[in-house]
Structures are given as structure tokens and as C-alpha cells.
Coordinates of C-alpha atoms in Angstrom, one line a residue:
M64 CA 149.3 160.8 -51.1
A65 CA 152.0 160.1 -48.6
P66 CA 154.0 163.1 -47.3
R67 CA 157.5 163.4 -48.6
V68 CA 160.6 164.1 -46.4
L69 CA 164.1 164.9 -47.6
V70 CA 166.9 163.8 -45.3
S71 CA 169.9 166.0 -46.4
D72 CA 172.4 165.2 -43.6
E73 CA 173.7 161.9 -42.2
L74 CA 171.0 160.0 -40.3
S75 CA 171.1 156.3 -39.4
E76 CA 169.4 153.8 -41.6
T77 CA 167.2 153.0 -38.5
A78 CA 166.0 156.6 -38.4
V79 CA 165.3 156.5 -42.2
Q80 CA 163.3 153.3 -41.7
I81 CA 161.1 154.9 -39.1
F82 CA 159.9 157.4 -41.7
R83 CA 159.1 154.5 -44.0
D84 CA 157.4 152.5 -41.3
R85 CA 155.2 155.4 -40.4
G86 CA 153.9 155.9 -44.0
V87 CA 156.3 158.7 -45.0
D88 CA 157.9 158.8 -48.4
V89 CA 161.6 159.5 -47.5
D90 CA 164.3 160.6 -49.8
F91 CA 167.7 159.9 -48.2
Q92 CA 170.4 162.2 -49.7
P93 CA 172.9 162.6 -46.8
K94 CA 175.5 164.7 -48.8
L95 CA 172.9 167.1 -50.3
G96 CA 173.1 169.5 -47.3
K97 CA 176.5 170.8 -48.4
D98 CA 175.2 171.6 -51.9
K99 CA 173.0 174.6 -51.2
D100 CA 172.2 175.3 -54.8
K101 CA 171.0 171.8 -55.6
L102 CA 169.1 171.7 -52.3
A103 CA 167.3 174.9 -53.1
E104 CA 166.5 173.5 -56.6
I105 CA 164.6 170.5 -55.2
I106 CA 163.3 171.6 -51.7
G107 CA 160.0 172.7 -53.1
N108 CA 159.1 169.0 -53.7
Y109 CA 159.0 168.1 -50.0
D110 CA 156.7 168.4 -47.0
G111 CA 159.5 167.9 -44.5
L112 CA 163.3 168.4 -44.2
A113 CA 165.4 166.4 -41.7
I114 CA 168.8 167.8 -41.0
R115 CA 171.8 167.9 -38.6
S116 CA 174.2 170.7 -38.7
A117 CA 175.6 170.6 -42.3
T118 CA 172.4 171.8 -43.9
K119 CA 171.8 175.5 -43.6
A120 CA 168.1 176.3 -43.7
T121 CA 168.5 179.9 -44.7
E122 CA 165.9 182.5 -45.6
K123 CA 166.7 181.9 -49.2
L124 CA 166.2 178.1 -48.9
I125 CA 163.0 178.6 -47.0
A126 CA 161.7 180.9 -49.6
A127 CA 162.2 178.1 -52.2
A128 CA 160.5 175.5 -49.9
T129 CA 157.0 176.2 -51.3
N130 CA 155.5 173.0 -49.8
L131 CA 157.5 172.6 -46.7
K132 CA 155.6 172.1 -43.4
V133 CA 158.3 171.0 -41.0
I134 CA 162.0 171.2 -40.5
G135 CA 163.4 168.6 -38.0
R136 CA 166.9 169.2 -36.5
A137 CA 168.5 166.1 -35.1
G138 CA 170.1 167.8 -32.0
I139 CA 169.3 170.6 -29.7
G140 CA 171.0 173.5 -31.6
V141 CA 169.0 175.3 -34.3
D142 CA 171.6 177.9 -35.2
N143 CA 171.6 176.6 -38.8
V144 CA 167.8 177.3 -39.2
D145 CA 166.4 180.8 -39.8
I146 CA 163.5 180.4 -37.4
P147 CA 161.9 183.8 -38.0
A148 CA 161.9 183.1 -41.8
A149 CA 160.4 179.6 -41.2
S150 CA 157.8 181.0 -38.8
R151 CA 156.7 183.7 -41.3
R152 CA 156.3 180.9 -43.9
G153 CA 154.3 178.8 -41.5
I154 CA 156.9 176.1 -41.2
I155 CA 157.3 174.3 -37.9
V156 CA 160.9 173.9 -36.6
M157 CA 161.5 171.0 -34.3
N158 CA 164.6 170.0 -32.4
T159 CA 165.5 167.0 -30.2
P160 CA 166.5 168.6 -26.9
F161 CA 166.6 165.5 -24.8
G162 CA 168.4 163.0 -27.1
N163 CA 171.9 164.2 -26.3
S164 CA 171.4 165.6 -22.8
I165 CA 173.3 162.9 -20.9
T166 CA 176.1 163.0 -23.4
T167 CA 176.6 166.8 -23.2
A168 CA 176.4 166.7 -19.4
E169 CA 179.0 164.0 -19.2
H170 CA 181.3 166.0 -21.5
A171 CA 181.1 169.0 -19.2
V172 CA 181.9 166.8 -16.2
A173 CA 184.8 165.2 -18.2
M174 CA 186.1 168.7 -19.0
M175 CA 186.0 169.6 -15.4
F176 CA 188.1 166.6 -14.4
A177 CA 190.5 167.4 -17.3
V178 CA 191.0 171.0 -16.2
A179 CA 191.2 170.1 -12.5
R180 CA 194.1 167.5 -13.1
Q181 CA 195.6 169.1 -16.3
L182 CA 195.1 165.7 -18.1
P183 CA 195.7 166.7 -21.7
A184 CA 199.0 168.5 -21.0
A185 CA 200.2 165.7 -18.7
D186 CA 199.4 163.2 -21.4
L187 CA 201.3 165.0 -24.1
S188 CA 204.3 165.5 -21.8
T189 CA 204.4 161.8 -20.8
Q190 CA 204.0 160.5 -24.4
A191 CA 206.9 162.8 -25.4
G192 CA 209.1 160.8 -23.1
K193 CA 209.2 163.4 -20.3
W194 CA 208.4 162.6 -16.6
E195 CA 207.3 165.9 -15.3
K196 CA 205.4 164.7 -12.2
S197 CA 205.8 167.9 -10.2
K198 CA 204.8 170.1 -13.0
F199 CA 201.1 168.9 -13.1
M200 CA 199.8 169.6 -9.6
G201 CA 196.0 169.4 -9.7
V202 CA 193.1 170.1 -7.4
E203 CA 190.5 167.8 -6.0
I204 CA 186.9 168.2 -7.0
T205 CA 185.5 166.7 -3.8
G206 CA 184.2 169.4 -1.5
K207 CA 184.6 172.2 -4.0
T208 CA 181.7 174.5 -5.0
L209 CA 180.3 174.1 -8.5
G210 CA 178.4 177.1 -9.9
V211 CA 175.9 175.9 -12.6
I212 CA 174.6 178.7 -14.8
G213 CA 171.4 177.3 -16.3
C214 CA 169.7 174.4 -14.3
G215 CA 167.4 173.1 -17.0
N216 CA 167.7 169.7 -18.7
I217 CA 171.5 169.4 -19.3
G218 CA 172.4 171.6 -16.3
G219 CA 170.2 169.5 -14.1
I220 CA 172.0 166.4 -15.1
V221 CA 175.3 168.1 -14.4
C222 CA 174.0 169.0 -10.9
Q223 CA 173.1 165.4 -10.2
R224 CA 176.5 164.1 -11.3
A225 CA 178.3 166.8 -9.3
I226 CA 176.4 166.0 -6.1
G227 CA 177.4 162.4 -6.6
L228 CA 181.0 163.6 -6.7
K229 CA 180.5 165.2 -3.3
M230 CA 180.6 168.8 -4.6
H231 CA 178.6 171.6 -3.2
V232 CA 176.3 172.8 -6.0
I233 CA 174.9 176.3 -6.4
G234 CA 172.7 177.2 -9.3
Y235 CA 171.6 180.4 -11.1
D236 CA 168.6 180.1 -13.4
P237 CA 165.8 182.7 -13.5
F238 CA 163.2 179.9 -14.1
L239 CA 164.4 177.8 -11.2
S240 CA 162.1 177.9 -8.1
H241 CA 163.4 177.5 -4.6
E242 CA 161.2 174.4 -4.3
R243 CA 162.7 172.8 -7.4
A244 CA 166.2 173.7 -6.2
L245 CA 165.6 171.8 -2.9
E246 CA 164.3 168.8 -4.8
M247 CA 167.6 168.8 -6.9
G248 CA 169.7 169.2 -3.8
I249 CA 171.3 172.5 -4.8
Q250 CA 171.2 176.0 -3.5
K251 CA 169.6 178.7 -5.7
V252 CA 171.7 181.9 -5.8
D253 CA 171.8 185.1 -7.9
L254 CA 174.5 185.4 -10.5
D255 CA 176.8 187.7 -8.4
E256 CA 176.7 185.2 -5.5
L257 CA 177.6 182.4 -7.9
F258 CA 180.5 184.3 -9.3
E259 CA 181.8 185.1 -5.7
K260 CA 181.5 181.6 -4.3
A261 CA 182.1 179.1 -7.1
D262 CA 185.4 177.2 -7.5
F263 CA 184.2 175.8 -10.8
I264 CA 181.7 177.4 -13.1
T265 CA 179.9 175.5 -15.9
L266 CA 177.4 177.1 -18.4
H267 CA 174.3 175.4 -19.7
V268 CA 172.1 178.1 -21.2
P269 CA 171.2 179.0 -24.8
L270 CA 172.7 181.9 -26.5
T271 CA 170.3 184.8 -26.3
D272 CA 170.5 188.6 -26.0
K273 CA 170.4 188.2 -22.3
T274 CA 173.0 185.4 -22.0
R275 CA 175.5 186.7 -24.7
N276 CA 178.8 187.6 -23.0
I277 CA 177.4 186.7 -19.6
I278 CA 181.0 186.1 -18.6
D279 CA 183.1 189.1 -19.5
H280 CA 185.8 191.2 -17.9
A281 CA 183.5 192.6 -15.2
A282 CA 182.1 189.1 -14.3
L283 CA 185.6 187.6 -14.1
A284 CA 186.7 190.4 -11.7
R285 CA 183.9 189.3 -9.3
M286 CA 185.0 185.6 -9.3
K287 CA 187.3 183.8 -6.8
D288 CA 191.0 183.8 -7.6
G289 CA 191.8 180.4 -9.1
V290 CA 188.3 179.7 -10.5
R291 CA 188.0 177.2 -13.4
I292 CA 185.4 177.8 -16.1
I293 CA 183.7 175.2 -18.3
N294 CA 181.6 176.0 -21.4
C295 CA 180.0 173.1 -23.3
A296 CA 176.9 175.1 -24.1
R297 CA 177.2 177.8 -26.7
G298 CA 180.0 180.0 -28.1
G299 CA 179.4 183.6 -27.3
L300 CA 178.4 183.1 -23.7
V301 CA 182.0 183.9 -22.6
V302 CA 184.1 186.8 -24.0
E303 CA 187.1 184.7 -25.0
A304 CA 189.5 187.6 -25.1
D305 CA 188.6 188.7 -21.6
L306 CA 189.0 185.1 -20.3
A307 CA 192.3 184.8 -22.0
E308 CA 193.6 187.8 -20.1
A309 CA 192.3 186.5 -16.9
I310 CA 194.1 183.2 -17.4
K311 CA 197.4 185.0 -18.3
S312 CA 197.1 187.1 -15.1
G313 CA 196.5 184.0 -13.0
K314 CA 193.0 185.1 -11.9
V315 CA 191.5 182.0 -13.7
A316 CA 193.3 178.8 -13.1
G317 CA 192.0 176.9 -16.1
A318 CA 189.2 176.5 -18.6
G319 CA 187.6 173.8 -20.6
F320 CA 185.8 174.9 -23.8
D321 CA 183.9 172.7 -26.3
V322 CA 182.2 175.7 -28.0
F323 CA 183.6 178.9 -29.5
E324 CA 182.5 182.4 -30.6
V325 CA 183.3 181.4 -34.2
E326 CA 183.1 177.8 -35.4
P327 CA 184.8 176.0 -36.9
A328 CA 187.3 177.5 -34.4
E329 CA 190.6 177.8 -36.4
A330 CA 191.8 180.4 -34.0
S331 CA 190.9 181.6 -30.5
P332 CA 192.5 183.8 -27.8
L333 CA 192.3 180.7 -25.6
F334 CA 194.4 178.5 -27.9
G335 CA 197.9 177.7 -26.5
L336 CA 197.2 179.0 -23.0
P337 CA 198.3 176.9 -20.0
N338 CA 195.6 174.6 -18.6
V339 CA 193.1 175.4 -21.2
V340 CA 191.4 172.2 -22.6
C341 CA 189.7 172.7 -26.0
T342 CA 187.5 170.2 -28.0
P343 CA 185.8 170.7 -31.4
H344 CA 182.1 170.9 -30.2
L345 CA 182.0 167.2 -29.1
G346 CA 179.2 167.7 -26.5
A347 CA 176.8 165.5 -28.5
S348 CA 179.4 163.3 -30.1
T349 CA 178.7 159.8 -28.8
T350 CA 177.3 156.9 -30.7
E351 CA 174.3 156.7 -28.3
A352 CA 173.4 160.4 -28.6
Q353 CA 173.8 160.6 -32.4
E354 CA 171.5 157.6 -32.8
N355 CA 169.0 158.9 -30.2
V356 CA 168.5 162.3 -31.8
A357 CA 168.2 160.7 -35.3
L358 CA 165.5 158.3 -34.1
Q359 CA 163.7 161.1 -32.2
V360 CA 163.6 163.5 -35.1
A361 CA 162.2 160.8 -37.4
E362 CA 159.5 160.0 -34.9
Q363 CA 158.6 163.6 -34.3
M364 CA 158.4 164.5 -37.9
S365 CA 156.4 161.4 -38.8
D366 CA 153.9 162.0 -35.9
Y367 CA 153.3 165.6 -37.2
L368 CA 153.0 164.8 -40.9
I369 CA 150.7 161.7 -40.3
K370 CA 148.8 162.5 -37.0
G371 CA 149.2 166.3 -36.6
A372 CA 151.1 165.8 -33.3
V373 CA 153.7 168.5 -32.5
S374 CA 156.7 167.7 -30.3
N375 CA 159.6 169.9 -29.3
A376 CA 158.7 172.7 -31.7
I377 CA 160.7 175.9 -31.4
N378 CA 157.9 178.1 -32.9
M379 CA 154.6 176.4 -32.1
P380 CA 152.9 174.9 -29.1
S381 CA 153.3 171.2 -28.7
I382 CA 150.4 168.9 -29.4
T383 CA 150.8 165.3 -28.2
A384 CA 149.6 162.3 -30.2
E385 CA 147.0 161.8 -27.4
E386 CA 145.9 165.4 -27.5
A387 CA 145.6 165.7 -31.3
P388 CA 142.2 163.9 -31.7
I389 CA 140.7 165.7 -28.7
L390 CA 142.0 169.1 -29.8
K391 CA 141.1 168.7 -33.5
P392 CA 137.4 169.8 -33.3
Y393 CA 138.3 172.7 -30.9
I394 CA 141.1 173.8 -33.2
K395 CA 138.5 173.9 -36.0
L396 CA 136.2 175.9 -33.7
A397 CA 138.9 178.3 -32.8
D398 CA 139.8 178.8 -36.5
C399 CA 136.1 179.4 -37.4
L400 CA 135.7 182.0 -34.6
G401 CA 138.8 183.9 -35.7
A402 CA 137.7 183.6 -39.4
F403 CA 134.2 185.0 -38.5
V404 CA 135.6 188.1 -36.8
G405 CA 138.3 188.6 -39.4
Q406 CA 135.8 188.6 -42.2
V407 CA 133.4 191.1 -40.6
T408 CA 136.0 193.5 -39.2
E409 CA 137.1 196.3 -41.4
S410 CA 139.1 198.7 -39.2
P411 CA 142.6 197.8 -37.8
I412 CA 142.6 195.5 -34.7
K413 CA 144.2 197.0 -31.5
A414 CA 143.5 194.2 -29.0
I415 CA 142.4 190.6 -28.8
E416 CA 141.0 188.8 -25.8
I417 CA 140.3 185.1 -25.8
L418 CA 138.2 183.5 -23.0
Y419 CA 138.4 179.8 -22.4
D420 CA 135.6 178.5 -20.2
G421 CA 135.0 175.1 -18.6
V422 CA 136.6 172.0 -20.0
V423 CA 138.2 174.0 -22.8
A424 CA 140.3 175.9 -20.2
E425 CA 141.9 172.6 -19.2
M426 CA 143.0 171.9 -22.8
N427 CA 146.2 172.9 -24.6
T428 CA 145.0 176.5 -25.1
K429 CA 148.3 177.7 -26.7
A430 CA 147.4 175.5 -29.7
L431 CA 143.9 176.8 -29.7
T432 CA 145.1 180.4 -29.6
S433 CA 147.4 179.8 -32.5
A434 CA 144.5 178.4 -34.5
L435 CA 142.2 181.3 -33.6
L436 CA 144.8 183.9 -34.6
A437 CA 145.3 182.1 -38.0
G438 CA 141.6 182.3 -38.7
L439 CA 141.5 185.9 -37.6
I440 CA 144.0 187.2 -40.1
R441 CA 143.4 184.7 -43.0
S442 CA 141.2 187.2 -44.8
Q443 CA 144.2 189.5 -45.0
V444 CA 147.0 186.9 -45.5
A445 CA 145.8 183.9 -47.4
D446 CA 148.7 181.5 -46.6
V447 CA 148.8 182.1 -42.8
N448 CA 148.7 179.1 -40.4
M449 CA 149.1 178.3 -36.7
V450 CA 152.9 178.8 -36.9
S451 CA 153.0 182.2 -38.7
A452 CA 149.9 183.8 -37.2
P453 CA 151.3 184.5 -33.7
V454 CA 154.4 186.0 -35.3
M455 CA 152.3 188.3 -37.5
I456 CA 150.1 189.4 -34.5
K457 CA 153.2 190.3 -32.5
E458 CA 154.8 192.1 -35.4
K459 CA 151.6 194.2 -35.8
G460 CA 151.9 195.2 -32.2
I461 CA 148.4 193.9 -31.4
M462 CA 147.8 193.3 -27.6
L463 CA 146.8 189.7 -27.0
S464 CA 145.4 188.3 -23.7
E465 CA 144.0 185.0 -22.6
V466 CA 141.6 184.3 -19.7
K467 CA 140.7 180.9 -18.3
R468 CA 137.8 180.2 -16.0
D469 CA 135.7 177.4 -14.5
K470 CA 132.4 176.4 -16.1
S471 CA 130.1 179.4 -15.9
G472 CA 127.0 178.5 -18.0
V473 CA 125.0 175.8 -19.6
Y474 CA 127.8 174.6 -21.8
E475 CA 130.5 172.3 -20.5
G476 CA 133.0 174.6 -22.2
Y477 CA 133.3 177.3 -24.8
V478 CA 135.6 179.8 -26.4
K479 CA 134.8 183.5 -26.6
L480 CA 136.8 185.9 -28.8
T481 CA 136.6 189.7 -28.3
V482 CA 138.3 192.0 -30.7
T483 CA 138.8 195.7 -30.1
T484 CA 139.4 197.9 -33.2
E485 CA 139.8 201.7 -33.6
N486 CA 136.0 202.0 -34.0
Q487 CA 134.3 199.2 -32.2
T488 CA 134.4 196.0 -30.2
R489 CA 133.3 192.7 -31.7
S490 CA 132.7 189.4 -29.9
I491 CA 131.7 185.8 -30.8
A492 CA 131.6 182.6 -28.8
G493 CA 131.4 179.0 -29.8
T494 CA 131.5 175.5 -28.6
V495 CA 131.7 171.9 -29.9
F496 CA 128.7 169.6 -29.6
S497 CA 128.8 165.8 -29.3
D498 CA 128.8 165.5 -33.1
G499 CA 132.3 167.1 -33.1
K500 CA 131.2 170.1 -35.2
P501 CA 131.8 173.7 -34.2
R502 CA 128.8 175.9 -33.3
F503 CA 128.4 179.6 -32.8
I504 CA 126.5 180.2 -29.6
Q505 CA 126.8 184.0 -29.2
I506 CA 127.4 186.9 -31.5
K507 CA 127.7 190.5 -30.2
G508 CA 126.2 189.3 -26.9
I509 CA 123.1 187.8 -28.7
N510 CA 122.6 184.1 -28.0
M511 CA 122.3 181.8 -30.9
D512 CA 122.7 178.1 -31.9
A513 CA 124.2 178.2 -35.4
D514 CA 126.1 175.6 -37.4
V515 CA 129.1 176.7 -39.4
G516 CA 128.4 176.6 -43.2
A517 CA 130.8 176.8 -46.1
N518 CA 129.1 179.9 -47.5
M519 CA 127.1 182.2 -45.2
I520 CA 125.9 185.8 -45.1
Y521 CA 126.1 187.7 -41.8
I522 CA 123.6 190.5 -41.4
S523 CA 123.5 193.0 -38.6
N524 CA 120.3 195.0 -38.4
T525 CA 117.7 196.8 -36.2
D526 CA 114.8 194.5 -35.3
V527 CA 111.9 195.8 -37.4
P528 CA 109.0 193.9 -39.1
G529 CA 109.5 192.6 -42.6
M530 CA 113.2 191.9 -42.4
I531 CA 113.0 188.2 -43.1
G532 CA 110.8 188.8 -46.2
F533 CA 113.1 191.6 -47.5
M534 CA 116.2 189.4 -47.1
G535 CA 114.6 186.4 -48.9
M536 CA 113.2 188.5 -51.7
T537 CA 116.4 190.4 -52.3
L538 CA 118.5 187.2 -52.4
G539 CA 115.9 185.4 -54.6
E540 CA 116.0 188.2 -57.1
G541 CA 119.8 187.9 -57.1
G542 CA 119.6 184.2 -57.9
V543 CA 120.8 183.2 -54.4
N544 CA 119.3 180.1 -52.8
I545 CA 118.9 180.2 -49.0
A546 CA 119.5 176.7 -47.6
N547 CA 118.9 177.6 -44.0
F548 CA 119.0 180.5 -41.6
Q549 CA 119.4 181.4 -37.9
L550 CA 118.1 184.6 -36.3
G551 CA 118.7 186.3 -32.9
R552 CA 118.0 189.6 -31.2
D553 CA 118.8 191.2 -27.8
K554 CA 115.2 192.6 -27.4
Q555 CA 112.2 193.6 -29.4
G556 CA 113.1 196.5 -31.6
G557 CA 116.8 196.2 -30.6
D558 CA 119.9 194.8 -32.2
A559 CA 119.3 191.7 -34.4
I560 CA 121.4 189.2 -36.3
A561 CA 120.8 186.9 -39.2
L562 CA 123.0 184.1 -40.4
L563 CA 121.9 183.0 -43.9
Y564 CA 123.3 179.7 -45.2
V565 CA 123.6 179.9 -49.0
D566 CA 124.7 177.5 -51.7
E567 CA 127.6 179.6 -53.1
P568 CA 129.4 182.9 -52.6
V569 CA 127.2 186.0 -53.0
K570 CA 128.1 188.8 -55.4
Q571 CA 128.8 192.2 -54.1
E572 CA 125.8 193.8 -56.0
V573 CA 123.4 191.6 -54.0
L574 CA 125.0 192.6 -50.8
D575 CA 124.7 196.2 -51.8
K576 CA 121.0 195.8 -52.3
L577 CA 120.7 194.3 -48.8
T578 CA 122.6 197.2 -47.1
A579 CA 120.4 199.7 -49.0
H580 CA 117.7 198.9 -46.5
T581 CA 117.8 201.5 -43.7
A582 CA 117.6 198.9 -40.9
I583 CA 120.6 196.9 -42.1
R584 CA 123.9 198.1 -40.8
Q585 CA 126.1 195.4 -42.3
A586 CA 125.8 192.5 -44.7
R587 CA 129.0 190.5 -45.1
P588 CA 129.8 187.2 -46.9
L589 CA 131.4 184.5 -44.8
V590 CA 133.4 181.6 -46.2
F591 CA 134.6 178.7 -44.0
N592 CA 136.5 175.6 -44.5
V593 CA 134.1 173.0 -43.1
D594 CA 135.9 169.9 -44.3

């Protein structure tokens, strides 16, 4: 059955056709996003939801989306999606961060020109029949210092354009290396130095706890007299009231704002001030950008629903279409390793360590970790998946660490999971053979070579004579058929392990009879999805 996607905002017919061409059943209702009650009524029928900004994917809507697997936002901002709620429900949230990058960067540069030459006010004056040539004295951009806060995708394009305009560009970005800054032709500085040196300041960062109010009264006081400030990124980065006071006092010579603390912005302390240029969040509003992000979100959602490829996800590691078939057997392995430990562990988990060895260490281990964590907690939370599992682990305060190393044994690569609980440490390792099927190769430090079966019994015991016979007899009396088994031990008379492959789940009374034997420490049923 083809996956179903609801498009509840305006997307182009070309984008809608992409869904159809990729084998997705698409329901195009571009006005539905404004009717939250009707949307909540029908959202449970869909695997995907494609939106722009009109649709609000709230916690209430997400709770009603019982079959939803992915939300695709045509654009970079996901303010209208409750990402924590989506993550808890295991719904991937995608955006399209590159489709409108050039458009937004160009708008920032245009705002800089408009503020430098007071273009909107001069236009209004001239069209009103006035000729106030001396009133609108501007400044040149050439040779001025531009301070760029956030030198990522959009900020990087602004840097390129500004260098072309013969500006001196300085940038503040915690993730910008000095090497990358040299490649871009800009100077990396700290935030205080940027404030002190910049003639123009433009912001290109997301709104987070660290960036909220990054420009406030104290920041403005450290800036040059006559600085001009551009914000085409997110409302809330600048304290508008503080900026308004700085403009009134003459400290700031002008500002260009496309985004506001409250939107739609029907009022702002910046409105009506001299040389303040305001636009209604037009950063992505070009024909090219709107089409690009629509096509991109349709392609991304289709790739995920049909191929399992994940692109530009906010809450899950990306998996390219090329990676997906290679990763698939290892994702299954990771899930099985997690599921094994999750089913045999009784006490609360305090720490998780995942070792990636050999060729596996070179793969997309973020995706493998997500799959392993999902398997680990599935015995406690039935509907967990690769999206929600990392969130749950973090919320539980469980310490998680990953280790990668070069090939160290006979296998080309393997994954080892070690879990520390309040009472003990458990470990299991596995690999994928040429047949593409997961194999357990070590349990509790004991080497094995075991397939993964749909129904298994894990038995941990002391190595004493007669155990195989006892297990077979006990299960036989309980009406359980053993299809196969794998045994291992660390030494004669030491710790031993048995993995019994059975035809169906085993009743607790049969397990109780097994653990009645003094040499058996644990007998646990294991269930795996081997499809």
C-alpha cells in the first residue's frame, strides 16, 4: 500500500506531482492548514504531512496523528512545529535549509543598502512631490566593516556578497574555525570585538536560549556610534525596545528588520523611527525560493517514505539514499543488540557505551546509535523508534558514549554494546555476514556465532554436566520444540551461555522450571523482529 501524504499548505503543482511520480498517494488540500479542527480530525489517516507556515503542528495535532511518520516543512523555520512532541511520538521533522538561502542572503544585503541610503524614506518623499535631496544623506558601503553574527549557510553567502562589495568582513560564530574563516576571506572575531569594530551588523543565527536577546542594551553600548543593524534571521535576537532607544539617542544610525519578536508584527517599538526599514518577513519570498523549497520537501519526504533515506531532519541523523541500503542490515543488527540487552536487563540502566569497530566505525554511526537505543528500550516502551529513543534516553539522564576504532579482530567490523546498571554490567557484540543477516558474536565476553531468531531463550548458567539434557527435557515437558541451539562458555566449570531457538514464545511456568535448577542464574525469553 502506497504511503499517504497530506499537503495542508500552498505547494506548487510541480511539487505535488513529485509525490505522485515517486509512488506516494498525495492529498492536496492547501487551505486545510488554517482549519485546525478539521486537520486534527483527518490527520490520523496520513503517513506524512507537508506544510509551510500556515499549518501549526501543535502537540494536540501530533497526538491525533496516530500514523504520522514525517512532517516536512517547506522552508528553514520550524517554529510552527512542536519538535519535542513530534520526537516523543517518533515523527521525523524535516526542513529545507538550503532552498531559500540565496534569497534570504540577498534580502539582508538589500536591507543594508536601503538603510545605508535611506531608500524607502527618500522614495516616499519624492513620490509625495517633495524634492528633499539634502535630507537623505547616506553612507557608502565600500570600505566599511561588516560584522556577521552566524557564518553558516546564509551568513556565508552574505559574507561572499559583502566581499564582492569591497567591504571588510568580520565574523562571529562558535563553530567557525580559523581555517574556514581564511577560506571564506573573512576575519574570525569574538562577539565583543565584532560589536566594537563593525559599521554594519547583520544576524544569521537561529533563535535559541544562547542567541535570544544577543543584542540588548549592554551590547548596543559596546558598539560604534552610528552603527547600522540588519536582522533578517529571527525575531527575538534583538531586544526591539533597547534598539529603539539607541536609535532615538543617535547611538544607532539605522536598522533594517524583516523579522520581529511578535509576528504578524502589528506594532513594534521600531515602527515610525527615522531610517528604520521594516518588511513583513520577506526573506524567503521570491518565486525561485518558494518553488525550490516546495520541490525539495517533496523529494525529501518521498525519499524517506519510499527508500528510508533521511535528509535535513531536525530530530534524527540523516541517511542518504546511497547509505540506506548499506546501513539497512547494520541498523537491523543495532536494533537486535539493543533488544537483546533490553530484554535481559531488569535493573535501571545508568550508562550505555557503544563500540564501533572496523568498517562499521566508518559508517553513519549516529543512525546506528539511534537504532540501537530504540531496540534497547522497546521492551519498556512498545512504540519507540529511532527518532524518539534518543530523546527518551536523554530524559532519563542515562550517560551515553560512543567509541570508534580501527579493525581489531577477525571480523571486518562489528558493534559492541555495554550497559551498566545499578547491579551489573552487560555486554553483547554482533556483526553482519555476507548474507546480510545480523549475528551475535559475543555475549558477556563469551565468543559465539549465533543467528537471530524470532523466538529464543537466553540462559545464563554455571558450566556443569547434564545442562543440555536438563534444558531439553524441561522444554519438552512444557511442549516447547527446540529448533536449534548455540552454546558457549568462558572455561570449563565457569560461566556458560545457551541460546535456544524455539518455535513460539515460552510460557513463564516453563521458564520457572528452568531457573529452579541451581546452576541456572537466568532464563529469559527473547523476541526479535527478523523480517
